[in-house]
Coordinates of C-alpha atoms and ligand atoms in Angstrom, one line a residue:
Chain A
M1 CA -10.6 20.2 -14.8
Y2 CA -10.4 21.3 -11.3
G3 CA -11.1 24.9 -10.8
Q4 CA -11.0 24.8 -7.0
E5 CA -8.2 27.4 -6.9
L6 CA -6.6 25.8 -3.8
G7 CA -3.8 27.6 -1.9
A8 CA -3.8 30.7 -4.1
T9 CA -1.0 33.1 -3.2
Q10 CA -1.7 36.7 -2.7
R11 CA -1.0 39.1 -5.5
D12 CA 2.7 39.8 -6.0
G13 CA 3.7 43.5 -5.9
I14 CA 3.5 45.2 -9.2
E15 CA 7.0 45.9 -10.6
A16 CA 7.8 49.4 -11.2
G17 CA 7.3 50.6 -14.8
T18 CA 5.2 47.6 -15.7
E19 CA 2.0 49.5 -15.8
E20 CA 2.1 50.1 -19.5
L21 CA 3.1 46.5 -20.3
E22 CA 0.3 45.4 -18.1
A23 CA -2.2 47.7 -19.8
A24 CA -1.1 46.4 -23.2
F25 CA -1.3 42.9 -22.0
Q26 CA -4.8 43.4 -20.6
A27 CA -5.9 45.0 -23.9
R28 CA -4.8 41.8 -25.8
I29 CA -6.8 39.7 -23.5
D30 CA -9.9 42.0 -23.8
N31 CA -9.4 41.6 -27.5
N32 CA -9.6 37.9 -27.2
E33 CA -6.0 37.3 -28.2
R34 CA -4.1 34.2 -27.0
I35 CA -1.1 34.7 -24.9
E36 CA 1.8 32.5 -26.0
P37 CA 4.9 31.3 -24.0
K38 CA 7.3 33.9 -25.4
D39 CA 5.0 36.9 -25.0
W40 CA 5.4 39.2 -22.1
M41 CA 3.1 38.4 -19.1
P42 CA 2.7 39.7 -15.6
E43 CA 4.6 37.6 -13.1
H44 CA 1.4 37.0 -11.2
Y45 CA -0.4 35.8 -14.3
R46 CA 2.5 33.3 -14.9
K47 CA 2.4 32.1 -11.3
T48 CA -1.3 31.7 -11.2
L49 CA -1.3 29.7 -14.4
I50 CA 1.5 27.4 -13.2
R51 CA -0.5 26.8 -10.0
M52 CA -3.8 26.2 -12.0
M53 CA -2.2 24.0 -14.6
G54 CA 0.0 22.1 -12.1
Q55 CA -2.9 21.5 -9.9
H56 CA -4.9 20.3 -12.9
A57 CA -2.1 18.0 -14.1
H58 CA -1.8 16.5 -10.5
S59 CA -5.5 15.9 -10.4
E60 CA -5.3 13.8 -13.7
I61 CA -2.4 11.8 -12.2
V62 CA -3.8 11.3 -8.7
G63 CA -7.2 10.6 -10.4
Q64 CA -5.8 7.4 -11.9
L65 CA -5.7 5.9 -8.4
P66 CA -9.4 5.7 -7.3
E67 CA -10.3 4.2 -10.7
G68 CA -7.2 2.1 -10.9
N69 CA -8.5 0.5 -7.8
W70 CA -11.1 -1.4 -9.8
I71 CA -9.2 -2.3 -13.0
T72 CA -8.2 -5.7 -11.7
R73 CA -11.8 -6.3 -10.4
A74 CA -13.7 -5.0 -13.4
P75 CA -16.6 -7.4 -13.9
T76 CA -16.3 -8.2 -17.6
L77 CA -13.4 -8.1 -20.1
E78 CA -15.0 -5.2 -22.0
R79 CA -15.5 -3.2 -18.9
K80 CA -11.9 -3.8 -18.0
Q81 CA -10.8 -2.6 -21.4
I82 CA -12.9 0.5 -21.2
L83 CA -11.6 1.4 -17.8
L84 CA -8.0 0.7 -18.8
A85 CA -8.5 3.1 -21.8
K86 CA -10.1 5.7 -19.6
V87 CA -7.4 5.6 -17.0
Q88 CA -4.8 5.7 -19.7
D89 CA -6.5 8.8 -21.0
E90 CA -6.2 10.5 -17.6
A91 CA -2.4 9.8 -17.6
G92 CA -2.3 11.3 -21.0
H93 CA -4.1 14.4 -19.8
G94 CA -1.5 14.7 -17.1
L95 CA 1.2 14.6 -19.7
Y96 CA -0.3 17.3 -21.9
L97 CA -0.8 19.6 -18.9
Y98 CA 2.6 19.1 -17.5
S99 CA 4.0 19.9 -21.0
A100 CA 1.8 23.0 -21.2
A101 CA 2.9 24.1 -17.7
E102 CA 6.5 23.6 -18.7
T103 CA 6.1 26.4 -21.3
L104 CA 6.0 28.8 -18.3
G105 CA 9.4 27.8 -17.0
V106 CA 8.8 25.0 -14.5
T107 CA 9.7 21.4 -15.0
R108 CA 7.5 18.4 -14.6
D109 CA 9.9 17.1 -11.9
D110 CA 9.6 20.4 -9.9
L111 CA 5.8 20.2 -10.0
T112 CA 6.0 16.5 -8.9
E113 CA 8.2 17.3 -5.9
Q114 CA 5.7 20.0 -5.0
L115 CA 2.8 17.6 -5.2
L116 CA 4.6 15.1 -3.0
S117 CA 5.7 17.7 -0.4
G118 CA 2.1 18.9 -0.2
K119 CA 3.0 22.4 -1.4
M120 CA 0.7 21.9 -4.5
K121 CA -2.8 20.4 -4.3
Y122 CA -4.9 18.3 -6.5
S123 CA -8.7 18.1 -6.7
S124 CA -10.4 17.2 -3.4
I125 CA -12.6 14.6 -5.2
F126 CA -9.8 12.1 -5.5
N127 CA -9.4 11.8 -1.8
Y128 CA -12.7 10.0 -1.7
P129 CA -12.6 6.1 -1.9
T130 CA -14.1 3.9 -4.6
L131 CA -15.9 1.2 -2.7
N132 CA -18.2 -0.7 -5.0
W133 CA -18.3 -1.2 -8.8
A134 CA -20.9 1.5 -9.2
D135 CA -18.5 4.0 -7.9
I136 CA -16.6 3.6 -11.1
G137 CA -19.9 4.5 -12.9
A138 CA -20.4 7.4 -10.6
V139 CA -16.9 8.8 -11.1
G140 CA -17.3 8.8 -14.8
W141 CA -20.7 10.2 -14.7
L142 CA -20.3 12.9 -11.9
V143 CA -16.6 13.6 -11.7
D144 CA -15.8 13.6 -15.4
G145 CA -19.1 15.4 -15.8
A146 CA -18.1 18.1 -13.4
A147 CA -14.7 18.2 -15.1
I148 CA -16.3 18.8 -18.5
M149 CA -18.4 21.6 -17.0
N150 CA -15.2 23.2 -15.8
Q151 CA -13.0 22.5 -18.8
V152 CA -15.3 23.4 -21.8
P153 CA -15.1 27.1 -21.0
L154 CA -11.4 26.9 -20.3
Q155 CA -10.9 25.9 -24.1
R156 CA -11.3 29.7 -24.5
T157 CA -8.8 30.6 -21.8
S158 CA -6.2 33.4 -22.6
Y159 CA -3.1 31.2 -22.3
G160 CA -2.6 29.5 -25.6
P161 CA -0.9 26.2 -24.4
Y162 CA -3.5 25.7 -21.7
S163 CA -6.4 26.4 -24.1
R164 CA -5.0 23.9 -26.6
A165 CA -4.5 21.3 -24.0
M166 CA -8.1 21.8 -22.9
I167 CA -9.4 21.3 -26.4
R168 CA -7.6 17.9 -26.7
I169 CA -8.7 16.9 -23.3
C170 CA -12.4 17.8 -23.8
K171 CA -12.5 15.6 -26.8
E172 CA -11.8 12.5 -24.5
E173 CA -13.8 13.6 -21.6
S174 CA -17.2 13.0 -23.1
F175 CA -16.2 9.3 -23.7
H176 CA -15.4 9.2 -20.0
Q177 CA -18.7 10.6 -18.9
R178 CA -20.6 8.3 -21.3
Q179 CA -18.9 5.1 -20.1
G180 CA -19.6 6.2 -16.5
F181 CA -23.3 6.8 -17.2
D182 CA -23.4 3.5 -19.0
I183 CA -22.2 1.7 -16.0
M184 CA -24.7 3.5 -13.8
R185 CA -27.5 2.6 -16.1
K186 CA -26.6 -1.0 -16.1
M187 CA -26.3 -1.0 -12.3
A188 CA -29.5 1.0 -11.7
N189 CA -31.5 -1.4 -13.9
G190 CA -29.8 -4.6 -12.6
T191 CA -30.4 -6.8 -9.6
P192 CA -31.6 -5.3 -6.3
E193 CA -28.0 -5.5 -5.1
Q194 CA -26.7 -3.6 -8.1
R195 CA -29.4 -0.9 -7.6
E196 CA -28.3 -0.6 -4.1
M197 CA -24.7 -0.1 -5.1
A198 CA -25.7 2.5 -7.6
Q199 CA -27.7 4.5 -5.1
D200 CA -24.9 4.1 -2.5
A201 CA -22.4 5.5 -5.0
L202 CA -24.6 8.5 -5.9
N203 CA -25.0 9.1 -2.1
R204 CA -21.3 9.2 -1.5
F205 CA -20.3 11.0 -4.6
W206 CA -23.0 13.8 -4.9
Y207 CA -21.6 16.3 -2.5
P208 CA -17.9 15.7 -3.1
S209 CA -18.8 16.3 -6.8
L210 CA -20.4 19.6 -6.0
M211 CA -17.3 20.5 -4.1
M212 CA -15.3 20.2 -7.3
F213 CA -16.3 23.6 -8.4
G214 CA -14.7 25.2 -5.4
P215 CA -16.1 27.3 -2.6
S216 CA -19.0 29.6 -3.0
D217 CA -18.4 32.8 -4.9
K218 CA -19.0 34.8 -1.7
E219 CA -15.8 33.2 -0.2
S220 CA -13.6 32.9 -3.3
V221 CA -11.3 35.7 -2.9
H222 CA -9.2 35.7 -6.1
S223 CA -11.8 35.1 -8.7
D224 CA -11.9 38.7 -10.0
Q225 CA -8.4 39.0 -11.2
S226 CA -8.5 35.5 -12.7
M227 CA -11.7 36.4 -14.7
K228 CA -10.1 39.7 -15.9
W229 CA -7.2 37.6 -17.3
R230 CA -9.6 35.1 -18.7
I231 CA -8.0 32.1 -16.9
K232 CA -11.3 31.6 -15.2
I233 CA -14.4 32.1 -17.3
N234 CA -17.3 31.3 -15.0
T235 CA -17.8 31.7 -11.3
N236 CA -17.8 28.6 -9.1
D237 CA -21.5 29.0 -8.3
E238 CA -22.5 29.4 -11.9
L239 CA -20.8 26.2 -12.9
R240 CA -22.2 24.3 -9.8
Q241 CA -25.7 25.4 -10.7
K242 CA -25.3 24.3 -14.3
F243 CA -23.9 20.9 -13.1
V244 CA -26.9 20.4 -10.8
D245 CA -29.4 21.5 -13.5
Q246 CA -27.8 19.0 -16.0
T247 CA -27.3 16.1 -13.5
V248 CA -30.7 15.9 -11.7
P249 CA -32.7 14.8 -14.8
Q250 CA -30.1 12.2 -15.4
A251 CA -30.4 10.9 -11.9
E252 CA -34.2 10.8 -12.5
F253 CA -33.7 8.9 -15.7
L254 CA -31.7 6.3 -13.8
G255 CA -34.4 6.1 -11.1
L256 CA -31.9 7.2 -8.4
S257 CA -32.5 9.7 -5.9
V258 CA -30.2 12.7 -5.3
P259 CA -29.4 12.8 -1.5
D260 CA -30.7 16.2 -0.9
D261 CA -34.1 16.9 0.8
K262 CA -34.0 20.5 -0.3
L263 CA -33.7 19.8 -3.9
A264 CA -36.5 21.5 -5.8
W265 CA -37.1 23.1 -9.3
N266 CA -37.3 26.8 -9.0
E267 CA -39.4 28.1 -11.9
E268 CA -38.4 31.6 -11.3
K269 CA -34.7 31.2 -11.7
G270 CA -35.1 28.3 -14.2
G271 CA -32.9 26.0 -12.2
Y272 CA -32.8 23.8 -9.2
D273 CA -32.5 25.0 -5.6
F274 CA -30.1 22.6 -3.8
S275 CA -28.2 22.2 -0.6
E276 CA -24.6 23.4 -0.4
P277 CA -22.0 20.8 0.4
D278 CA -20.4 20.8 3.8
W279 CA -17.7 23.4 3.3
N280 CA -16.1 22.5 6.6
E281 CA -15.6 19.0 5.3
F282 CA -14.2 20.4 2.0
F283 CA -11.6 22.5 3.9
Q284 CA -10.6 19.5 6.0
V285 CA -10.2 17.4 2.9
I286 CA -8.0 20.1 1.4
K287 CA -6.0 20.2 4.5
G288 CA -5.2 16.5 4.4
N289 CA -8.0 15.0 6.4
G290 CA -10.1 13.4 3.7
P291 CA -10.7 9.6 3.6
C292 CA -7.8 8.9 1.3
N293 CA -5.4 11.8 1.4
E294 CA -2.6 9.8 3.0
E295 CA -3.1 6.8 0.7
R296 CA -3.1 8.8 -2.5
I297 CA 0.0 10.8 -1.7
E298 CA 1.8 7.7 -0.3
A299 CA 1.0 5.8 -3.6
R300 CA 2.4 8.6 -5.6
R301 CA 5.5 8.9 -3.4
K302 CA 6.1 5.2 -3.6
A303 CA 5.9 5.3 -7.3
W304 CA 8.3 8.2 -7.5
D305 CA 10.8 6.8 -5.0
D306 CA 10.7 3.3 -6.2
G307 CA 11.1 4.5 -9.8
A308 CA 14.2 6.6 -9.0
W309 CA 16.7 3.8 -10.0
F310 CA 14.7 3.4 -13.2
R311 CA 14.8 7.1 -14.1
D312 CA 18.5 7.3 -13.2
A313 CA 19.3 4.3 -15.4
L314 CA 17.5 5.8 -18.5
T315 CA 19.5 9.0 -18.0
A316 CA 22.8 7.1 -17.5
H317 CA 22.1 5.0 -20.6
A318 CA 21.3 8.1 -22.7
E319 CA 24.6 9.7 -21.5
K320 CA 26.6 6.5 -22.4
Q321 CA 25.0 6.5 -25.9
A322 CA 25.8 10.2 -26.4
Q323 CA 29.3 9.5 -25.3
R324 CA 29.6 6.5 -27.6
R325 CA 28.3 8.5 -30.5
G326 CA 30.8 11.3 -29.7
E327 CA 33.6 8.7 -29.7
G328 CA 32.3 7.3 -32.9
V329 CA 32.5 10.7 -34.5
L330 CA 36.0 11.3 -33.2
Q331 CA 37.2 7.9 -34.5
A332 CA 35.6 8.6 -37.9
A333 CA 37.4 11.9 -38.0
E334 CA 40.8 10.5 -37.2
Chain B
M1 CA 1.8 5.8 -28.6
P2 CA -0.9 3.9 -30.5
S3 CA -4.2 5.7 -30.6
L4 CA -6.6 5.3 -27.7
P5 CA -9.6 3.0 -28.4
D6 CA -12.9 4.7 -28.4
M7 CA -15.5 3.1 -26.1
N8 CA -17.6 1.6 -29.0
A9 CA -15.1 1.5 -31.8
T10 CA -12.5 -0.8 -30.4
D11 CA -11.9 -3.2 -33.2
V12 CA -10.6 -5.8 -30.8
V13 CA -13.9 -5.9 -29.0
D14 CA -15.6 -5.9 -32.4
M15 CA -13.7 -8.9 -33.6
A16 CA -14.5 -10.8 -30.5
R17 CA -18.1 -10.0 -30.9
R18 CA -18.0 -11.0 -34.5
A19 CA -16.3 -14.2 -33.6
A20 CA -18.9 -15.0 -31.0
E21 CA -21.8 -14.1 -33.3
H22 CA -21.3 -15.8 -36.6
Q23 CA -19.4 -18.9 -37.2
A24 CA -17.3 -18.7 -40.3
P25 CA -18.2 -21.7 -42.4
R26 CA -14.9 -21.7 -44.2
D27 CA -12.8 -22.8 -41.2
H28 CA -13.5 -26.5 -41.0
H29 CA -11.3 -26.9 -37.9
I30 CA -13.8 -25.1 -35.8
H31 CA -16.3 -28.0 -36.5
N32 CA -14.0 -30.9 -36.3
E33 CA -15.3 -32.9 -33.4
D34 CA -12.1 -35.0 -33.0
L35 CA -10.0 -31.9 -32.7
K36 CA -12.3 -30.0 -30.6
P37 CA -11.0 -30.8 -27.1
A38 CA -7.4 -30.2 -28.1
L39 CA -8.2 -27.0 -30.0
F40 CA -10.4 -25.7 -27.2
E41 CA -7.6 -26.2 -24.7
W42 CA -5.0 -24.7 -27.0
L43 CA -7.1 -21.6 -27.4
C44 CA -7.4 -21.3 -23.7
R45 CA -3.6 -21.4 -23.5
M46 CA -3.4 -18.5 -25.8
G47 CA -6.1 -16.6 -24.1
D48 CA -5.3 -17.3 -20.5
S49 CA -1.6 -16.2 -20.9
S50 CA -2.8 -12.9 -22.3
L51 CA -5.5 -12.5 -19.7
I52 CA -3.2 -13.1 -16.7
L53 CA -0.3 -11.1 -18.0
G54 CA -2.7 -8.3 -18.9
H55 CA -3.9 -8.4 -15.3
R56 CA -0.5 -8.3 -13.9
V57 CA 0.5 -5.4 -16.2
S58 CA -2.6 -3.5 -15.3
E59 CA -1.6 -3.5 -11.6
W60 CA 0.9 -0.8 -12.5
C61 CA -1.8 1.7 -13.5
G62 CA -1.0 4.9 -11.7
H63 CA 2.0 3.4 -9.8
S64 CA 4.8 3.3 -12.3
P65 CA 8.1 5.3 -12.2
V66 CA 7.1 7.8 -14.9
L67 CA 3.9 9.0 -16.6
E68 CA 5.0 7.6 -20.0
E69 CA 5.3 4.2 -18.5
D70 CA 1.8 4.4 -16.9
I71 CA 0.5 5.2 -20.4
A72 CA 2.5 2.4 -22.1
L73 CA 1.7 -0.2 -19.6
A74 CA -2.0 0.5 -19.6
N75 CA -1.9 0.3 -23.5
I76 CA -0.1 -3.1 -23.3
A77 CA -2.6 -4.4 -20.7
L78 CA -5.4 -3.1 -23.0
D79 CA -4.0 -4.9 -26.0
L80 CA -3.6 -8.1 -24.1
I81 CA -7.1 -8.0 -22.8
G82 CA -8.2 -7.4 -26.3
H83 CA -6.4 -10.6 -27.4
T84 CA -8.0 -12.5 -24.6
Q85 CA -11.4 -11.5 -25.9
M86 CA -10.5 -12.9 -29.3
W87 CA -8.9 -16.2 -28.1
L88 CA -11.4 -17.1 -25.4
G89 CA -14.2 -16.0 -27.6
L90 CA -13.1 -18.5 -30.2
A91 CA -12.4 -21.1 -27.6
G92 CA -16.0 -20.8 -26.3
E93 CA -17.3 -21.1 -29.9
V94 CA -15.2 -24.2 -30.5
E95 CA -16.3 -25.7 -27.2
G96 CA -19.9 -25.2 -28.2
K97 CA -21.3 -25.2 -24.7
G98 CA -22.5 -21.6 -24.7
R99 CA -19.6 -20.2 -22.8
D100 CA -18.3 -16.9 -24.1
A101 CA -15.0 -15.1 -23.3
D102 CA -16.3 -13.6 -20.1
A103 CA -17.6 -17.0 -18.9
L104 CA -14.3 -18.5 -19.5
A105 CA -12.3 -15.7 -17.9
Y106 CA -14.6 -15.2 -14.9
R107 CA -16.0 -18.6 -14.1
R108 CA -13.2 -21.1 -14.2
D109 CA -11.1 -21.9 -11.3
A110 CA -7.3 -22.0 -11.2
A111 CA -7.0 -25.7 -12.2
D112 CA -8.8 -25.0 -15.4
F113 CA -6.4 -22.1 -16.4
R114 CA -3.8 -22.9 -19.1
N115 CA -1.6 -19.9 -18.9
F116 CA 2.3 -20.1 -18.5
L117 CA 3.6 -19.9 -15.0
L118 CA 5.8 -16.9 -16.1
V119 CA 2.8 -14.6 -16.3
E120 CA 1.5 -15.4 -12.8
K121 CA 4.7 -14.2 -11.3
Q122 CA 4.3 -11.1 -9.1
N123 CA 5.3 -7.9 -10.7
G124 CA 8.3 -7.2 -8.4
D125 CA 10.0 -4.0 -9.3
I126 CA 9.5 -2.3 -12.7
G127 CA 12.6 -4.0 -14.0
S128 CA 11.3 -7.5 -13.1
T129 CA 8.0 -6.6 -14.8
L130 CA 9.7 -5.4 -18.0
M131 CA 12.1 -8.4 -18.2
R132 CA 9.1 -10.8 -17.8
Q133 CA 7.4 -8.7 -20.5
F134 CA 10.4 -9.0 -22.8
L135 CA 10.8 -12.7 -22.4
F136 CA 7.1 -13.2 -23.1
D137 CA 6.9 -10.8 -25.9
A138 CA 9.9 -12.5 -27.6
W139 CA 7.9 -15.7 -27.5
H140 CA 4.6 -14.0 -28.4
I141 CA 5.8 -12.4 -31.5
E142 CA 7.2 -15.7 -32.9
R143 CA 4.1 -17.5 -31.9
L144 CA 1.9 -15.0 -33.7
R145 CA 4.2 -14.8 -36.8
G146 CA 3.6 -18.5 -37.3
L147 CA 0.0 -18.4 -36.6
K148 CA -0.6 -15.8 -39.3
G149 CA -0.2 -18.7 -41.7
S150 CA -2.3 -21.1 -39.7
S151 CA -4.5 -23.5 -41.5
S152 CA -7.3 -22.3 -39.3
E153 CA -8.5 -19.0 -40.9
R154 CA -10.0 -17.9 -37.6
V155 CA -6.8 -18.4 -35.8
A156 CA -4.8 -16.6 -38.6
E157 CA -7.3 -13.7 -38.4
I158 CA -6.7 -13.2 -34.7
A159 CA -3.0 -13.6 -35.0
T160 CA -2.8 -11.1 -37.8
K161 CA -4.6 -8.5 -35.7
A162 CA -2.6 -9.2 -32.5
F163 CA 0.7 -9.4 -34.4
K164 CA 0.8 -5.6 -35.1
E165 CA 0.3 -4.8 -31.4
V166 CA 2.8 -7.3 -30.2
S167 CA 5.4 -5.9 -32.6
Y168 CA 5.1 -2.7 -30.7
H169 CA 5.3 -4.6 -27.3
V170 CA 8.5 -6.4 -28.2
D171 CA 10.2 -3.3 -29.6
R172 CA 9.4 -1.5 -26.5
S173 CA 10.3 -4.1 -23.9
A174 CA 13.5 -5.0 -25.7
D175 CA 14.5 -1.3 -25.9
L176 CA 13.9 -0.9 -22.1
V177 CA 15.8 -4.1 -21.2
I178 CA 18.7 -2.8 -23.2
R179 CA 18.6 0.6 -21.5
L180 CA 18.1 -0.7 -18.0
G181 CA 20.7 -3.5 -18.4
D182 CA 23.3 -1.0 -19.7
G183 CA 22.2 1.8 -17.4
T184 CA 23.6 2.2 -13.9
D185 CA 25.3 -0.5 -11.7
E186 CA 22.1 -0.8 -9.8
S187 CA 19.8 -1.2 -12.8
H188 CA 22.2 -3.7 -14.3
R189 CA 22.1 -5.7 -11.0
R190 CA 18.3 -5.6 -10.9
M191 CA 17.9 -6.7 -14.5
Q192 CA 20.3 -9.6 -14.1
K193 CA 18.4 -10.7 -11.0
A194 CA 15.1 -10.5 -12.8
L195 CA 16.5 -12.4 -15.8
D196 CA 17.8 -15.1 -13.5
S197 CA 14.6 -15.3 -11.7
H198 CA 12.3 -15.6 -14.7
W199 CA 14.6 -17.9 -16.7
T200 CA 13.3 -21.3 -15.8
Y201 CA 9.7 -20.0 -16.0
A202 CA 10.4 -18.7 -19.5
N203 CA 11.5 -22.2 -20.6
E204 CA 8.0 -23.5 -20.0
M205 CA 7.1 -21.6 -23.2
F206 CA 9.0 -24.1 -25.3
T207 CA 7.8 -27.4 -23.9
D208 CA 5.8 -29.7 -26.2
D209 CA 3.1 -32.1 -25.1
G210 CA 0.4 -34.3 -26.8
L211 CA -1.9 -31.3 -27.1
D212 CA 0.6 -29.3 -29.0
E213 CA 1.2 -32.3 -31.1
A214 CA -2.5 -32.6 -32.1
V215 CA -2.8 -29.0 -33.0
A216 CA 0.5 -29.1 -34.9
E217 CA -0.7 -32.1 -36.9
A218 CA -3.8 -30.3 -37.9
G219 CA -1.6 -27.4 -39.2
I220 CA -3.0 -25.0 -36.8
A221 CA 0.1 -24.0 -34.8
M222 CA 3.8 -24.9 -34.7
R223 CA 5.1 -27.0 -31.9
P224 CA 6.4 -24.7 -29.1
S225 CA 9.9 -26.1 -29.4
G226 CA 10.0 -24.9 -33.0
L227 CA 9.8 -21.3 -31.7
K228 CA 12.9 -21.6 -29.7
P229 CA 15.6 -20.8 -32.3
A230 CA 14.1 -17.5 -33.3
W231 CA 13.5 -16.6 -29.6
D232 CA 17.1 -17.5 -28.8
A233 CA 18.4 -15.3 -31.5
L234 CA 16.4 -12.3 -30.4
V235 CA 17.0 -12.8 -26.7
D236 CA 20.7 -13.3 -27.2
E237 CA 20.9 -10.2 -29.3
V238 CA 19.1 -8.1 -26.8
L239 CA 20.9 -9.5 -23.8
A240 CA 24.3 -8.8 -25.4
E241 CA 23.3 -5.2 -26.0
A242 CA 22.0 -4.9 -22.5
T243 CA 25.3 -6.3 -21.1
L244 CA 23.4 -9.1 -19.3
T245 CA 24.4 -12.7 -19.0
R246 CA 22.1 -15.4 -20.3
P247 CA 21.5 -18.0 -17.6
Q248 CA 22.8 -21.5 -18.6
N249 CA 19.9 -23.6 -17.3
D250 CA 17.6 -25.4 -19.7
F251 CA 15.3 -26.7 -17.0
A252 CA 11.7 -25.8 -17.6
R253 CA 9.3 -25.3 -14.8
R254 CA 6.0 -27.0 -15.8
G255 CA 2.5 -27.0 -14.9
G256 CA 1.0 -23.7 -16.0
K257 CA 0.0 -24.5 -19.6
T258 CA -1.1 -28.0 -18.6
G259 CA -2.9 -26.7 -15.5
E260 CA -1.3 -29.4 -13.5
R261 CA 0.5 -27.1 -11.0
H262 CA 0.0 -23.4 -11.0
T263 CA 1.9 -21.1 -8.6
E264 CA 0.1 -20.0 -5.4
H265 CA -0.3 -16.6 -7.0
L266 CA -2.9 -17.6 -9.6
G267 CA -5.6 -18.2 -7.0
H268 CA -5.2 -14.7 -5.7
I269 CA -5.3 -13.2 -9.1
L270 CA -8.5 -15.0 -9.8
A271 CA -10.1 -14.2 -6.4
E272 CA -9.5 -10.6 -7.2
M273 CA -10.5 -10.7 -10.9
Q274 CA -13.5 -12.8 -10.5
F275 CA -14.9 -11.3 -7.4
L276 CA -17.9 -9.6 -8.8
Q277 CA -19.0 -12.3 -11.1
R278 CA -18.7 -14.8 -8.3
A279 CA -20.3 -12.7 -5.6
Y280 CA -23.2 -11.7 -7.9
P281 CA -23.7 -14.5 -10.3
D282 CA -27.1 -13.3 -11.5
A283 CA -26.0 -9.8 -12.3
S284 CA -25.1 -8.4 -15.7
W285 CA -22.6 -5.7 -16.0
Ligands
LIG1 FE1 -8.9 13.9 -17.6
LIG2 FE1 -11.7 12.0 -17.5
LIG3 FE1 -3.1 -0.3 -28.6

C-alpha cells in the first residue's frame, strides 16, 4: 500500500567479492524474473524489503483503528456488516504481509516490537481521525483508492512473496474502494447535514491522501536503487498525478468540491495541475506529531501488552500437549 | 477462516432481504393473528441477543491480542449481525407494522430489547470475552439445532443457515476455553474468574416463561429448559478438559429476555449503536 519509504537506511557497504553475484542478481531482475526467499540477494535488497513489507503490514494493522472507530456506530446493519468485513480484510492483509516478510528472516513479533518502539513506521494517513460517518466513506474511496494506485504496480515487484501478497490483496481492495464510494454517494445525495459531512470528510482527507504517495520525487533520495531492483515501479509524483486525475472526476460526480483553489485541467500535460500537500505537516506527522499518533500506538501497545498472558497461555498449552503426546508415545512403547 | 463476504454477495444480507420482500405463503405461523405477539417477541429475543453480542464482539476489532483473533472476532461479529438481519427481518414481517430489521435494531429503546443479560456484559479481558462466547455458543448451537426442525419453515430456514456458522463459533470458543483454562496459572485463574462471573447470567438462557410456552405449543421452538441437558453435557466436557470448576449455583439472573430489567450497560450500547439514526432520523444511509 503505502509507498512512503519512511526512515530508509543508507545503503550498506558492498561486501567484497559480491560484485559478480550482484550483477547476476540485477540481470535476473532486468530479465523480469522473480526473486524467491532461498535465492541469493544483496543484503541491502533484503533490508529494504523488510522495511517496505513491514511498514506495509503495520499500515494494514494500524489502519484497522480509524475505521474500527465507527463499527459500533455504523448507521445500518448492512453498513455494519460491510465495515466489519472490510476491517477484517485489512487484518488479513496484515497477516499475508507479515508472513511474506518472514520469508526474509524476521519474525512477526520482531516487527511488532519495532512498530511499538517507534523504530518502524506505518502510513501517515492512519494518524488522521475519523470524525463523522462520511469519513468512513472517504477512507474507502480515497485511502483505499490511493492504496490501490500504489499496489497494482507492486503486483509486478521483483520479490516473489511480496508480489503474490499484492495480487491477493488487490483483489480485495477494489471492494473496499467501492464500498467507500457508495457511502460517499449516499451521503452526498442525502440530507443537507449528510452533504455537509461528506464535504467535510473530503476536505479533511484530501491532502493526507495525497501524502500517501510519499514526498515529491525531488526530495525522495532512495528511489533510484529501489526502481532498479523493481521494488518500486513508479515514482511518487507519477502515482500522485494518476490519483488526482482519477479522483477529481469522481468528486465532481458526487457534487463535492476538492479543497484546492489551484486545481485546473492542464490540456498540455493531459492531467490536472494541483497544489502540493503541506510537506511540513507530513514530516511532523511522521515524527509523531499527527492528530492521532499517540492514540494509535497506544491502542496497539495496549492490545499487545494486555494480550501477553493470552499468547503465553497458548504457548504453554501447546507445550503441555506436546509433552503429553510424548509421554503417550513412551507409554505405548513400554 | 471462512471466506470473507463480498459487498453484494453476502447471502446473509440476501436472505434478510428476501425475507423482507416476499412473504412465503407456506408458513402459516407468520399469519396467525393469535400467535403474532408472542412470535414477534420471541423473534426479537433471537435477534437481539445476536445483535448485542455482535456489538460487543465487534468492539475488539483492532484491539485483540493477536492478529488471528482480530480476524476471527470480526468474523463472528459479522455472522451474528447477519443472523440479526434475518431474525429481526422476520420479526418485522410478523409484526406487520412496516418495521424492518434496521428499524427494530436502531429505533427501539432498552426496555423493548429482549436479549439475554449475558450478552450485555462488558468485554473485560479477552478471556472473559471468550468464556462469555463459549457459554452463549453452547446454548446457541443447541437452540439452532432444534430450530432446524421448527414447524415454521421460515424459522427453520434461518436456523439452518445460522447453524453452519455457529458450529464454527462453538468449536472455536470451546477450543480456546480449553487452551486458556489449561494454559498457565494466570490464564487458568482468569478463565475461572470469568466463568464464575458469567455463570448466573448464563442460567437465564434456560428459564421458561409464558411466551416460550406459546411458541413451544405452536411447535416453533423447544422450551429453553429443554436445551439444558445438551448444554450441560458440552459445558461439562469442555470445562473438564480446561481444568476449570463448574460453579454450583443454579440461580438465574432474569430480566434480559423479558425486558423487565436489563443491566446498565444496555443503554450505553444503544446510545452508541443508535446514535446516527437517532440524531438524523430523516437520513438514509
Ligand atoms: Fe488493505
Ligand atoms: Fe483496504
Ligand atoms: Fe462467516
